mmCIF file of C-alpha atoms and ligand atoms in Angstrom:
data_model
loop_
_atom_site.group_PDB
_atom_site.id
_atom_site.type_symbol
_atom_site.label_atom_id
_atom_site.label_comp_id
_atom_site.label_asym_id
_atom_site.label_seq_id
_atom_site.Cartn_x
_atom_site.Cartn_y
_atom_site.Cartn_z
ATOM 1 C CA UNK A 18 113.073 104.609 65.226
ATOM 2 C CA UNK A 19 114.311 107.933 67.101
ATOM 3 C CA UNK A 20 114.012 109.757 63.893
ATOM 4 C CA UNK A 21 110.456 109.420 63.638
ATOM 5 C CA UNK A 22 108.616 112.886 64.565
ATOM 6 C CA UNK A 23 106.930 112.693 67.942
ATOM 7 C CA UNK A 24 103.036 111.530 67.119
ATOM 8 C CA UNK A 25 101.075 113.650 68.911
ATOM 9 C CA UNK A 26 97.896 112.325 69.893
ATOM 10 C CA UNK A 27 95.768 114.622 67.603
ATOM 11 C CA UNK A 28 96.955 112.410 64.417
ATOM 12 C CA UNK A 29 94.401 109.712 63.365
ATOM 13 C CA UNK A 30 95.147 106.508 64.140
ATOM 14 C CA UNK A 31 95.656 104.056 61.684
ATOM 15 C CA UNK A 32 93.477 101.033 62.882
ATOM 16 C CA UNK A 33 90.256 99.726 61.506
ATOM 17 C CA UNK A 34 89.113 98.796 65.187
ATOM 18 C CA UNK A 35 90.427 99.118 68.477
ATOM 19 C CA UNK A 36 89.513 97.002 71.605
ATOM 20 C CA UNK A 37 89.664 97.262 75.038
ATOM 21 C CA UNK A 38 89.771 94.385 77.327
ATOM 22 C CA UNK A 39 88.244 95.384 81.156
ATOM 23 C CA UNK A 40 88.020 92.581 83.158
ATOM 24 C CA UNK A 41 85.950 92.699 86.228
ATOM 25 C CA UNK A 42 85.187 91.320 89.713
ATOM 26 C CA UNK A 43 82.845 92.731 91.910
ATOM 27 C CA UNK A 44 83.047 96.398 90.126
ATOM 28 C CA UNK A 45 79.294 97.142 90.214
ATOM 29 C CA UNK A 46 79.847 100.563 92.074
ATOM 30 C CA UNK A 47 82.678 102.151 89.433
ATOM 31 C CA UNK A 48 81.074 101.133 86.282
ATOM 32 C CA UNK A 49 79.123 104.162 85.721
ATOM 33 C CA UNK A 50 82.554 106.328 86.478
ATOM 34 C CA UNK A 51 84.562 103.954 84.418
ATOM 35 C CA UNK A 52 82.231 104.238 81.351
ATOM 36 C CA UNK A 53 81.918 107.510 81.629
ATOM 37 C CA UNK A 54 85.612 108.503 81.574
ATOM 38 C CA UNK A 55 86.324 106.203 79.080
ATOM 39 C CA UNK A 56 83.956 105.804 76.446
ATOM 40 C CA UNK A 57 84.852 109.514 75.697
ATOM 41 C CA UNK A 58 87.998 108.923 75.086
ATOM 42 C CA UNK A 59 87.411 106.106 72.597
ATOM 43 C CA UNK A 60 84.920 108.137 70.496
ATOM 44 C CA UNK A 61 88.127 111.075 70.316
ATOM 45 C CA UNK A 62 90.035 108.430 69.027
ATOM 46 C CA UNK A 63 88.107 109.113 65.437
ATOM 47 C CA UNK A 64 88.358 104.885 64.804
ATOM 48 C CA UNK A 65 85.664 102.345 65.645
ATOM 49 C CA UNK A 66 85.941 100.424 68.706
ATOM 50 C CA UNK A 67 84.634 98.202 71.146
ATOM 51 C CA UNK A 68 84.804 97.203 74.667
ATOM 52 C CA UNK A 69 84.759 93.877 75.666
ATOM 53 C CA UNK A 70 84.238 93.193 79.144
ATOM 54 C CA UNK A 71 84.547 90.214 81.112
ATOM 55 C CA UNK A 72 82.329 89.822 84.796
ATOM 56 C CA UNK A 73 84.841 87.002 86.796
ATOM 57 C CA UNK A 74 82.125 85.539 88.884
ATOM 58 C CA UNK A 75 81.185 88.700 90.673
ATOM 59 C CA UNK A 76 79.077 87.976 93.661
ATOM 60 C CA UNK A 77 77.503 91.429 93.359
ATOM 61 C CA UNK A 78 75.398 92.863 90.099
ATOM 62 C CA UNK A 79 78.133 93.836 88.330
ATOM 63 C CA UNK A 80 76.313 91.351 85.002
ATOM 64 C CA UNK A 81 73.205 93.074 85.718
ATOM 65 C CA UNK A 82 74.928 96.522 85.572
ATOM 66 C CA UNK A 83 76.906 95.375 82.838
ATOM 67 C CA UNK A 84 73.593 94.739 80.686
ATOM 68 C CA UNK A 85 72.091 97.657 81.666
ATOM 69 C CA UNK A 86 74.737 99.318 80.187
ATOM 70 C CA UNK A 87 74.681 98.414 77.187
ATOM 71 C CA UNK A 88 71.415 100.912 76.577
ATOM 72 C CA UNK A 89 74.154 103.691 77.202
ATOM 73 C CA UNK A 90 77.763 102.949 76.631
ATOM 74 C CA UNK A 91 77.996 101.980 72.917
ATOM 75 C CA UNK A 92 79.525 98.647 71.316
ATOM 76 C CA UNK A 93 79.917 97.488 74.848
ATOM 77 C CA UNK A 94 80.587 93.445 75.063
ATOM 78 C CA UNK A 95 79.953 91.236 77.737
ATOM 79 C CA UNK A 96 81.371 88.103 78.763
ATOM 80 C CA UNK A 97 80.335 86.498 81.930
ATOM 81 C CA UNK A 98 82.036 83.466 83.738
ATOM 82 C CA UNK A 99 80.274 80.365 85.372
ATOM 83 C CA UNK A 100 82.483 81.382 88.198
ATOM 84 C CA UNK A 101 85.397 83.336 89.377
ATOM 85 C CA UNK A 102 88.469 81.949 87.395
ATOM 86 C CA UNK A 103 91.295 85.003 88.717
ATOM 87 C CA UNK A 104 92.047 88.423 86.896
ATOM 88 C CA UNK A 105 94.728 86.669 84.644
ATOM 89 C CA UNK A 106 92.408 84.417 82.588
ATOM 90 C CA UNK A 107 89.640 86.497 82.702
ATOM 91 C CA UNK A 108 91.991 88.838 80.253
ATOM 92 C CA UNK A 109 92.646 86.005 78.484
ATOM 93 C CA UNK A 110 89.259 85.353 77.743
ATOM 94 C CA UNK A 111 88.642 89.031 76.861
ATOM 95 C CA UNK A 112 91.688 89.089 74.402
ATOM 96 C CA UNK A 113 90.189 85.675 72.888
ATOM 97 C CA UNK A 114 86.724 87.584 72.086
ATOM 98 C CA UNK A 115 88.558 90.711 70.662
ATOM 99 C CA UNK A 116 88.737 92.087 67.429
ATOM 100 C CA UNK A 117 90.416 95.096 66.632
ATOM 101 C CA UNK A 118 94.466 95.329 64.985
ATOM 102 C CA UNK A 119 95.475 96.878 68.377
ATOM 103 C CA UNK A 120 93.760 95.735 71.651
ATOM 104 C CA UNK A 121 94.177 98.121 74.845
ATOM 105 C CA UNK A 122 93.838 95.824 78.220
ATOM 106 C CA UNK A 123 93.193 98.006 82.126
ATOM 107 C CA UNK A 124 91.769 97.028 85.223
ATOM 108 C CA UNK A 125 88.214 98.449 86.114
ATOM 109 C CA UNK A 126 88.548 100.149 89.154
ATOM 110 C CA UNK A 127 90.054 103.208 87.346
ATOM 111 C CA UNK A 128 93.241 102.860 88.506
ATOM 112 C CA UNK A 129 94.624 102.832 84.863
ATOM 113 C CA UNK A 130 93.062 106.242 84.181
ATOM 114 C CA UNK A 131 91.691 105.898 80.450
ATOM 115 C CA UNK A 132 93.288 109.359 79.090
ATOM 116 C CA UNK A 133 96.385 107.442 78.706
ATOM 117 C CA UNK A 134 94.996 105.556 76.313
ATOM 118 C CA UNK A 135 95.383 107.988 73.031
ATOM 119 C CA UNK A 136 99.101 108.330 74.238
ATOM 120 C CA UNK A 137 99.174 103.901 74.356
ATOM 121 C CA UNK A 138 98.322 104.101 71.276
ATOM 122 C CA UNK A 139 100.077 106.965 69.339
ATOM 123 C CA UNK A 140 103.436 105.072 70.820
ATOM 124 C CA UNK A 141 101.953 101.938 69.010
ATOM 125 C CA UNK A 142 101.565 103.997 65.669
ATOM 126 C CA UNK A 143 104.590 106.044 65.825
ATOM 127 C CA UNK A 144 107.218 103.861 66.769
ATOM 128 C CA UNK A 145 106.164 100.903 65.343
ATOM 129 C CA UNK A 146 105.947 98.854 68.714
ATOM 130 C CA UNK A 147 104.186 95.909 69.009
ATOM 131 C CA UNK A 148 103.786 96.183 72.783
ATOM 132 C CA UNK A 149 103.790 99.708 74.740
ATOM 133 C CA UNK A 150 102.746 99.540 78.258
ATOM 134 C CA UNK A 151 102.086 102.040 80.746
ATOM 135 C CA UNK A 152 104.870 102.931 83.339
ATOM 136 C CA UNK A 153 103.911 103.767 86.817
ATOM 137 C CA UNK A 154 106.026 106.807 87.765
ATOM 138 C CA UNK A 155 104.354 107.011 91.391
ATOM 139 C CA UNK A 156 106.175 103.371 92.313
ATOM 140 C CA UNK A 157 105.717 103.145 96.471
ATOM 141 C CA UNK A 158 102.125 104.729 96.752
ATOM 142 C CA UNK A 159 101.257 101.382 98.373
ATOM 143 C CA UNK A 160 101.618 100.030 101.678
ATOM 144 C CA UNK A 161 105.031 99.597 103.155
ATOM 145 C CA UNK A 162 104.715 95.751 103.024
ATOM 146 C CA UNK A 163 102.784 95.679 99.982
ATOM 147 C CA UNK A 164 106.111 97.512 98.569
ATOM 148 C CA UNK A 165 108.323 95.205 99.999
ATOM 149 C CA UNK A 166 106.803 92.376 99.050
ATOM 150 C CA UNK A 167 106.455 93.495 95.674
ATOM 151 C CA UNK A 168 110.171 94.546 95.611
ATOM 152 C CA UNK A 169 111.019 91.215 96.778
ATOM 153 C CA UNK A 170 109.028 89.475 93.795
ATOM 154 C CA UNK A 171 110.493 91.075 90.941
ATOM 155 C CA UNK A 172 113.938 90.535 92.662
ATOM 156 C CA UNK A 173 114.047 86.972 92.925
ATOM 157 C CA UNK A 174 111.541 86.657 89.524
ATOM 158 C CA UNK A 175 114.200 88.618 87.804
ATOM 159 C CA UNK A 176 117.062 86.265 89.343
ATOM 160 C CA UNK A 177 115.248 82.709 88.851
ATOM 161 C CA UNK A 178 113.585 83.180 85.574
ATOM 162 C CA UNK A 179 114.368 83.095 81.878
ATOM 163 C CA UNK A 180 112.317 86.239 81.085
ATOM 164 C CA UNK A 181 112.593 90.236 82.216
ATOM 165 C CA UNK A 182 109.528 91.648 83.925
ATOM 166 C CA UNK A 183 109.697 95.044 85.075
ATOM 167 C CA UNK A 184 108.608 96.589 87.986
ATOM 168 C CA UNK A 185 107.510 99.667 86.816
ATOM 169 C CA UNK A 186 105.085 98.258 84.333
ATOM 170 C CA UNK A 187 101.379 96.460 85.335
ATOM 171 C CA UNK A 188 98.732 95.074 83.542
ATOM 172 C CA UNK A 189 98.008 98.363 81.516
ATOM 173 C CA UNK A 190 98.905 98.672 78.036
ATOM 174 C CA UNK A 191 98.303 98.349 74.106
ATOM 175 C CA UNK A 192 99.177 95.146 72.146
ATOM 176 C CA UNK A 193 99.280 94.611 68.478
ATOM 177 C CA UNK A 194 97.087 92.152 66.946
ATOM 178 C CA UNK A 195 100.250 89.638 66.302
ATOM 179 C CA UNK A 196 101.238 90.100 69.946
ATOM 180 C CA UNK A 197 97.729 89.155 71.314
ATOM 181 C CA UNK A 198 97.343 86.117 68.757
ATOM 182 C CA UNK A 199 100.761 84.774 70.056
ATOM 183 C CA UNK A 200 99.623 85.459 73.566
ATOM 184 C CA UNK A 201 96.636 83.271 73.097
ATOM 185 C CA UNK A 202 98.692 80.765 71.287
ATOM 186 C CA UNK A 203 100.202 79.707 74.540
ATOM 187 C CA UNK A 204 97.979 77.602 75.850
ATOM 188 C CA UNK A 205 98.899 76.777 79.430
ATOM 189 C CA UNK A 206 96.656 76.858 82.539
ATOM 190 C CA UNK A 207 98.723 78.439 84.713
ATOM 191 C CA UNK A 208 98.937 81.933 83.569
ATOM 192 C CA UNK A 209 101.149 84.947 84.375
ATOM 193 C CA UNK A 210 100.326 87.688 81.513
ATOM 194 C CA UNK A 211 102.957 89.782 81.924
ATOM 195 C CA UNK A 212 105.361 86.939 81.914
ATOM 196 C CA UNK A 213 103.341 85.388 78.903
ATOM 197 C CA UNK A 214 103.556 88.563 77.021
ATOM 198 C CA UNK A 215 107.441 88.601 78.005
ATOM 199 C CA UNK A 216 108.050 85.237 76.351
ATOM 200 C CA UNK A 217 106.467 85.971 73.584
ATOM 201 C CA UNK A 218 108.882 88.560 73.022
ATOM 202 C CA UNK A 219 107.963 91.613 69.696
ATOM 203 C CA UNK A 220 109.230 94.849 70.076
ATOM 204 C CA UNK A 221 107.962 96.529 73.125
ATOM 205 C CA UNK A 222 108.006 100.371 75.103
ATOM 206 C CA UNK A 223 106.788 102.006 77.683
ATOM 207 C CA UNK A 224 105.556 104.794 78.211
ATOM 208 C CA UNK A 225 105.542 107.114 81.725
ATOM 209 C CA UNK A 226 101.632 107.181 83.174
ATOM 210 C CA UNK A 227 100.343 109.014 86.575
ATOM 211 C CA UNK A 228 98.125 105.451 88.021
ATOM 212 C CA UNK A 229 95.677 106.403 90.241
ATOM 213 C CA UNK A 230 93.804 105.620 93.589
ATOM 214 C CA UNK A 231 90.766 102.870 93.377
ATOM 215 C CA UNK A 232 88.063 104.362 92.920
ATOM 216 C CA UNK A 233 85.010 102.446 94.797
ATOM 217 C CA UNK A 234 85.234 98.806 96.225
ATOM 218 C CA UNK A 235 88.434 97.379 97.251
ATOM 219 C CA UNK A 236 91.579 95.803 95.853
ATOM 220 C CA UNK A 237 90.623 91.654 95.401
ATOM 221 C CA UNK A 238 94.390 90.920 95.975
ATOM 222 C CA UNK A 239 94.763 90.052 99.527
ATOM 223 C CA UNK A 240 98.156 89.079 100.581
ATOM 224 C CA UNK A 241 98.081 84.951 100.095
ATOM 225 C CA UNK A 242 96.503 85.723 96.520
ATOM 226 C CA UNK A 243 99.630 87.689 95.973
ATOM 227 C CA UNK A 244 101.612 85.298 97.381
ATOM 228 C CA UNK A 245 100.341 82.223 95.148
ATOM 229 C CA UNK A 246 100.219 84.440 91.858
ATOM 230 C CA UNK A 247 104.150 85.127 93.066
ATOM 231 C CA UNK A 248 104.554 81.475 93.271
ATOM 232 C CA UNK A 249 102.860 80.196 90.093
ATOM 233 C CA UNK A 250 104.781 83.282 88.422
ATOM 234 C CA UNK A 251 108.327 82.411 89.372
ATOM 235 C CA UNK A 252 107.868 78.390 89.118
ATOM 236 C CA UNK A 253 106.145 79.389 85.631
ATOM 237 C CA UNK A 254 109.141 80.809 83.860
ATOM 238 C CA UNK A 255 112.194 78.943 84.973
ATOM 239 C CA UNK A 256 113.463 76.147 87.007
ATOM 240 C CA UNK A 257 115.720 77.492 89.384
ATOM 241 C CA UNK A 258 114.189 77.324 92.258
ATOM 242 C CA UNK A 259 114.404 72.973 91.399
ATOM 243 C CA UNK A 260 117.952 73.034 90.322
ATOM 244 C CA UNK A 261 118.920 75.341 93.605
ATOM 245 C CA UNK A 262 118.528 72.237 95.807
ATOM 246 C CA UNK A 263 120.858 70.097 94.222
ATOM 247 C CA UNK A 264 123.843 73.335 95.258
ATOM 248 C CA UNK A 265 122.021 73.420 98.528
ATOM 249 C CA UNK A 266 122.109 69.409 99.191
ATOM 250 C CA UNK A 267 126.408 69.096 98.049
ATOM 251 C CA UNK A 268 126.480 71.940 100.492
ATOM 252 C CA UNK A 269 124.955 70.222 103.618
ATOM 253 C CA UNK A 270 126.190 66.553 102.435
ATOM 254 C CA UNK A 271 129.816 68.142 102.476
ATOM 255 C CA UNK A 272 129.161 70.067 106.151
ATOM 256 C CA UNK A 273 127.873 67.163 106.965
ATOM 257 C CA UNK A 274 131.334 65.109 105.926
ATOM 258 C CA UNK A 275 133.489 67.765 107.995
ATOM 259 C CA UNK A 276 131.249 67.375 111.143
ATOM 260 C CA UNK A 277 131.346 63.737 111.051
ATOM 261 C CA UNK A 278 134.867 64.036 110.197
ATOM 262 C CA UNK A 279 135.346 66.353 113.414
ATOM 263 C CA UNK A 280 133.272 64.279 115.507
ATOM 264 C CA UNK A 281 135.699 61.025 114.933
ATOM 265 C CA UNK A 282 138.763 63.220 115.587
ATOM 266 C CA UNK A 283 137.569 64.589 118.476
ATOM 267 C CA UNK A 284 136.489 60.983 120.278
ATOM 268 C CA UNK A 285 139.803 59.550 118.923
ATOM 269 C CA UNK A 286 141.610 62.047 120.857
ATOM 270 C CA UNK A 287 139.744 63.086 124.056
ATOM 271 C CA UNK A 288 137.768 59.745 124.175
ATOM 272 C CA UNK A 289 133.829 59.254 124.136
ATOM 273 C CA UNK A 290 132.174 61.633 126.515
ATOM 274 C CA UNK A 291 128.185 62.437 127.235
ATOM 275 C CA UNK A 292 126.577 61.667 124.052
ATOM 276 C CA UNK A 293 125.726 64.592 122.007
ATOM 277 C CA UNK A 294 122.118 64.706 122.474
ATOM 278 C CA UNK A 295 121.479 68.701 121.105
ATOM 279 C CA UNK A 296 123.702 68.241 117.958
ATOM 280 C CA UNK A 297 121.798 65.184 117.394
ATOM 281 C CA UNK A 298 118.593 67.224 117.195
ATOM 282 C CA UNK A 299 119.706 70.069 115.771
ATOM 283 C CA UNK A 300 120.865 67.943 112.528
ATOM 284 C CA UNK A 301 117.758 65.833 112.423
ATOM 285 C CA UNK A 302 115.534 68.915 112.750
ATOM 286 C CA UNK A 303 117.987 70.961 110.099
ATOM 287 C CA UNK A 304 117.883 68.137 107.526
ATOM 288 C CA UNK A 305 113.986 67.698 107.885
ATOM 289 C CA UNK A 306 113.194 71.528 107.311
ATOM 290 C CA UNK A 307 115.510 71.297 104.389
ATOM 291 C CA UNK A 308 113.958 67.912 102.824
ATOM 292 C CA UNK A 309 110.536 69.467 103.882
ATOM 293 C CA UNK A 310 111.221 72.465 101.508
ATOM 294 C CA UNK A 311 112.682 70.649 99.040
ATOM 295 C CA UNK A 312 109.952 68.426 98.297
ATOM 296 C CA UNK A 313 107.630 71.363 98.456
ATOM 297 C CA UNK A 314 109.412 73.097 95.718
ATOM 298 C CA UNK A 315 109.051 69.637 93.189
ATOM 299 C CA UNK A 316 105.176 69.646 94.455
ATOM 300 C CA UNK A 317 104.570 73.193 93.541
ATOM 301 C CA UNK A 318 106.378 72.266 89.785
ATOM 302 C CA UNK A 319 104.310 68.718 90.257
ATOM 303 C CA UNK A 320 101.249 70.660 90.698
ATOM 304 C CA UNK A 321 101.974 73.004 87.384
ATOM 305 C CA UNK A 322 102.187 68.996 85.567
ATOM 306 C CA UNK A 323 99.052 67.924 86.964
ATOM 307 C CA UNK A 324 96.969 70.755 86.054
ATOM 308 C CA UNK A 325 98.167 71.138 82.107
ATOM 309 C CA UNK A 326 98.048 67.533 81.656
ATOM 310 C CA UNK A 327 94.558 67.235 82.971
ATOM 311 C CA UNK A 328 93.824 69.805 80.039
ATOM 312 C CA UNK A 329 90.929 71.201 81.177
ATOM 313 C CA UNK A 330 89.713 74.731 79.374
ATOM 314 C CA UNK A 331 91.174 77.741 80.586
ATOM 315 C CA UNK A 332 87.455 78.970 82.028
ATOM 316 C CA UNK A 333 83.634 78.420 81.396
ATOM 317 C CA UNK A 334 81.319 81.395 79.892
ATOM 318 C CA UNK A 335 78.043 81.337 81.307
ATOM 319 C CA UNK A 336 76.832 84.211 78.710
ATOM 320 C CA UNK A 337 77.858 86.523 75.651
ATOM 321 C CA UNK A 338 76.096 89.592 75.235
ATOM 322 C CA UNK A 339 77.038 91.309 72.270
ATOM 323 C CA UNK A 340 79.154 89.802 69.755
ATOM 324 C CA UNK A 341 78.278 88.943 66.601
ATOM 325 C CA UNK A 342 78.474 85.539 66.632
ATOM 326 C CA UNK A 343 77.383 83.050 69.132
ATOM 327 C CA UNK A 344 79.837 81.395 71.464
ATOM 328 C CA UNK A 345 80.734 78.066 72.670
ATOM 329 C CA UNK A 346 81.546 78.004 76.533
ATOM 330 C CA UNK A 347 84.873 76.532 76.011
ATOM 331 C CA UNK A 348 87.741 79.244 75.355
ATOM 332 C CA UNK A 349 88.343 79.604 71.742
ATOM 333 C CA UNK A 350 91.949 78.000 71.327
ATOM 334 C CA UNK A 351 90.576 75.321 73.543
ATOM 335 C CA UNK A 352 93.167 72.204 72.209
ATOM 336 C CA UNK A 353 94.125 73.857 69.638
ATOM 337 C CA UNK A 354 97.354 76.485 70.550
ATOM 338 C CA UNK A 355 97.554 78.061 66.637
ATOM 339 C CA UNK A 356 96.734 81.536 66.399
ATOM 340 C CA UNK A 357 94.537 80.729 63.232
ATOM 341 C CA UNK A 358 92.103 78.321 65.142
ATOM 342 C CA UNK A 359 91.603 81.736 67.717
ATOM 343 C CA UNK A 360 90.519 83.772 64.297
ATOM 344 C CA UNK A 361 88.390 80.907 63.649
ATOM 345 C CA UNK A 362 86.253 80.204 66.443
ATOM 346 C CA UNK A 363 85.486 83.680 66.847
HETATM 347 N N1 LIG B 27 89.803 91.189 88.938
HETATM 348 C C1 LIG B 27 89.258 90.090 88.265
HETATM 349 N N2 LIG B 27 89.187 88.871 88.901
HETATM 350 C C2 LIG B 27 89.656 88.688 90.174
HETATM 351 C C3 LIG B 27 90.243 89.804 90.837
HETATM 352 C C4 LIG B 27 90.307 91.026 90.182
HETATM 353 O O1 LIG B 27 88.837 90.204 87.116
HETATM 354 O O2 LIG B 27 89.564 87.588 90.699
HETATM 355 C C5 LIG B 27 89.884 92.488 88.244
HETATM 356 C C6 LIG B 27 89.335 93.657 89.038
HETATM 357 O O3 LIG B 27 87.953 93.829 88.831
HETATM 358 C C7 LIG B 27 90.134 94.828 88.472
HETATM 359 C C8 LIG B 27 91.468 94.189 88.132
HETATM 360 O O4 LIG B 27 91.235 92.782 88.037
HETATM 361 O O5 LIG B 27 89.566 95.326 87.270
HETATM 362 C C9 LIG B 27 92.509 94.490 89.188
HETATM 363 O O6 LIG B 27 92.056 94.048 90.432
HETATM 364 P P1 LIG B 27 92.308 94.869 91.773
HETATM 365 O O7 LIG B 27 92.013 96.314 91.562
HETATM 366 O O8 LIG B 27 91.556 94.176 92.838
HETATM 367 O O9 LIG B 27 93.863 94.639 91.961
HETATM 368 P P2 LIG B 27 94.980 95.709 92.375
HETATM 369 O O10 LIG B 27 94.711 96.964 91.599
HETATM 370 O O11 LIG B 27 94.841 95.891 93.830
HETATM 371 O O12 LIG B 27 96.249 95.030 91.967
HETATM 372 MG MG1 LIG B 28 93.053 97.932 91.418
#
């Protein structure tokens, strides 16, 4: 499509609704900012809209804010979880309960600034994408570690899974209706979005966006939360990381041959002296580790097993405010994974 005129932001958009998907975990202190910033922005859109939010088992009164809201901030939804289920599937549920053609998802904490949005959107229009995120063009702004860590993820995600995920590109962006139905069509329990959205594929851009600090509160991703999202993301999308220790086991088992080999040589020739007490240790301790690991790498993919085939829903909604219809607690593709049973039990 590079012959199609730039859009600027000014033309109307072409959708009879748009949503946007907030979820939110302990955000009581930046609603009022959040709403403020961005409810203005959806009414200069010129399209209705709505806002569905979903409150993971905040601790604080981010619900009660929520509701109070509501008086103010117009076709605001709420859905509120009988506990805290993780960032990931609390989008999911949001997408689940949405119903516009194009659905915007950000975090809450205003760190996805909301002006973007009209730009999100005229990309979606324009170029015919099905998926345009936002690009973060201030990459290191974090903490040294934080970087490296995150460096480190994509690297080995990129090298040990069947799907791209870029760096550059978070949680923020607009989806097409088609994109969020197949989204919710995958019905697994351990959930990576932006690898989800990945698989699924459809013709996606991106789009450069200036992310900003936090507002109020603080980040809810400490560094073993990270870590185990990391985890679940890599073992999610490919099976390298299983596969790897059959390389890593001819490897040793061959060393292994050569020492012995060496060993038999060596008392052959200069006779039997002390017995090798150190060498003795280091292999037993050397093959251990590398057992050790190995079987931890099968548990973590034996864990992924044991929590789809339980098939348990996805979350549990404790309350609704706002929609239309009434809700049942369970997720709405709950056993079923066709996009057309999500349309339904909305
Ligand atoms: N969040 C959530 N459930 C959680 C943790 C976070 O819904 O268990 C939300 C949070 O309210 C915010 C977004 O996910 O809207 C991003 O979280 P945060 O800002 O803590 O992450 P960071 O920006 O540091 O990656
Ligand atoms: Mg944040």
């Amino acid at each position: 499509m590079t012959t199609a005129p730039e859009t600027s932001t000014q033309d109307t958009l072409r959708a009879s609704m748009v949503s946007v998907v907030l979820p939110m975990h302990n955000e009581r202190d930046g609603l009022d900012r959040l709403f403020a910033r961005l409810v203005p922005v959806l009414q200069g859109l010129g399209v209705p809209f709505e806002i569905v939010t979903v409150d993971d088992g905040s601790r604080d009164d981010t619900f009660e804010r929520l509701k109070a809201a509501r008086a103010t901030v117009p076709h605001l939804k709420i859905v509120t979880f009988s506990r805290n289920f993780g960032k990931e599937i609390a989008v999911t549920a949001g997408l689940a309960r949405t119903s516009g053609d194009v659905v915007v998802v950000m975090d809450s904490d205003l760190q996805h600034p909301p002006e973007a949005i009209p730009q999100l959107l005229a990309e979606w229009q324009s170029g015919h994408y099905d998926a345009v995120y936002a690009r973060r063009v201030d990459l290191d702004r974090g903490s040294p570690l934080r970087n490296a860590f995150s460096t480190a993820f994509y690297k080995a995600f990129d090298y040990m899974s069947e799907i791209r995920v870029d760096r550059e590109t978070g949680d923020f962006g607009a989806f097409d209706r088609k994109v969020v139905d197949a989204f919710l069509a995958m019905p697994e329990r351990n959930r990576f979005n932006r690898g989800l959205f990945a698989w699924a594929g459809f013709r996606t851009t991106t789009i450069p966006v200036t992310m900003e600090e936090r507002q109020t509160g603080t980040s809810q991703w400490g560094f073993f939360k990270l870590l185990r999202l990391a985890i679940a993301a890599i073992t999610s999308f490919g099976t390298l990381p299983l596969k790897i220790w059959a390389v890593i086991g001819t490897f040793v088992s061959l060393s292994a041959l050569a020492y012995g080999l060496f060993v038999i040589l060596k008392t052959l020739i200069f006779g039997a002296d002390t017995p090798g007490f150190p060498s003795l240790m280091v292999a037993i301790l050397f093959f251990s580790g590398i057992q050790l690991v190995g079987l931890g790498i099968i548990g973590e993919y034996l864990g992924h097993v044991f929590s789809e085939v339980k098939r348990r829903p996805l979350y549990f909604v404790r309350e609704a405010i706002g929609f239309d219809r009434p809700f049942s607690i369970l997720p709405p593709n709950h056993g079923a994974a066709a996009p057309e049973a999500n349309r339904d039990g909305r």
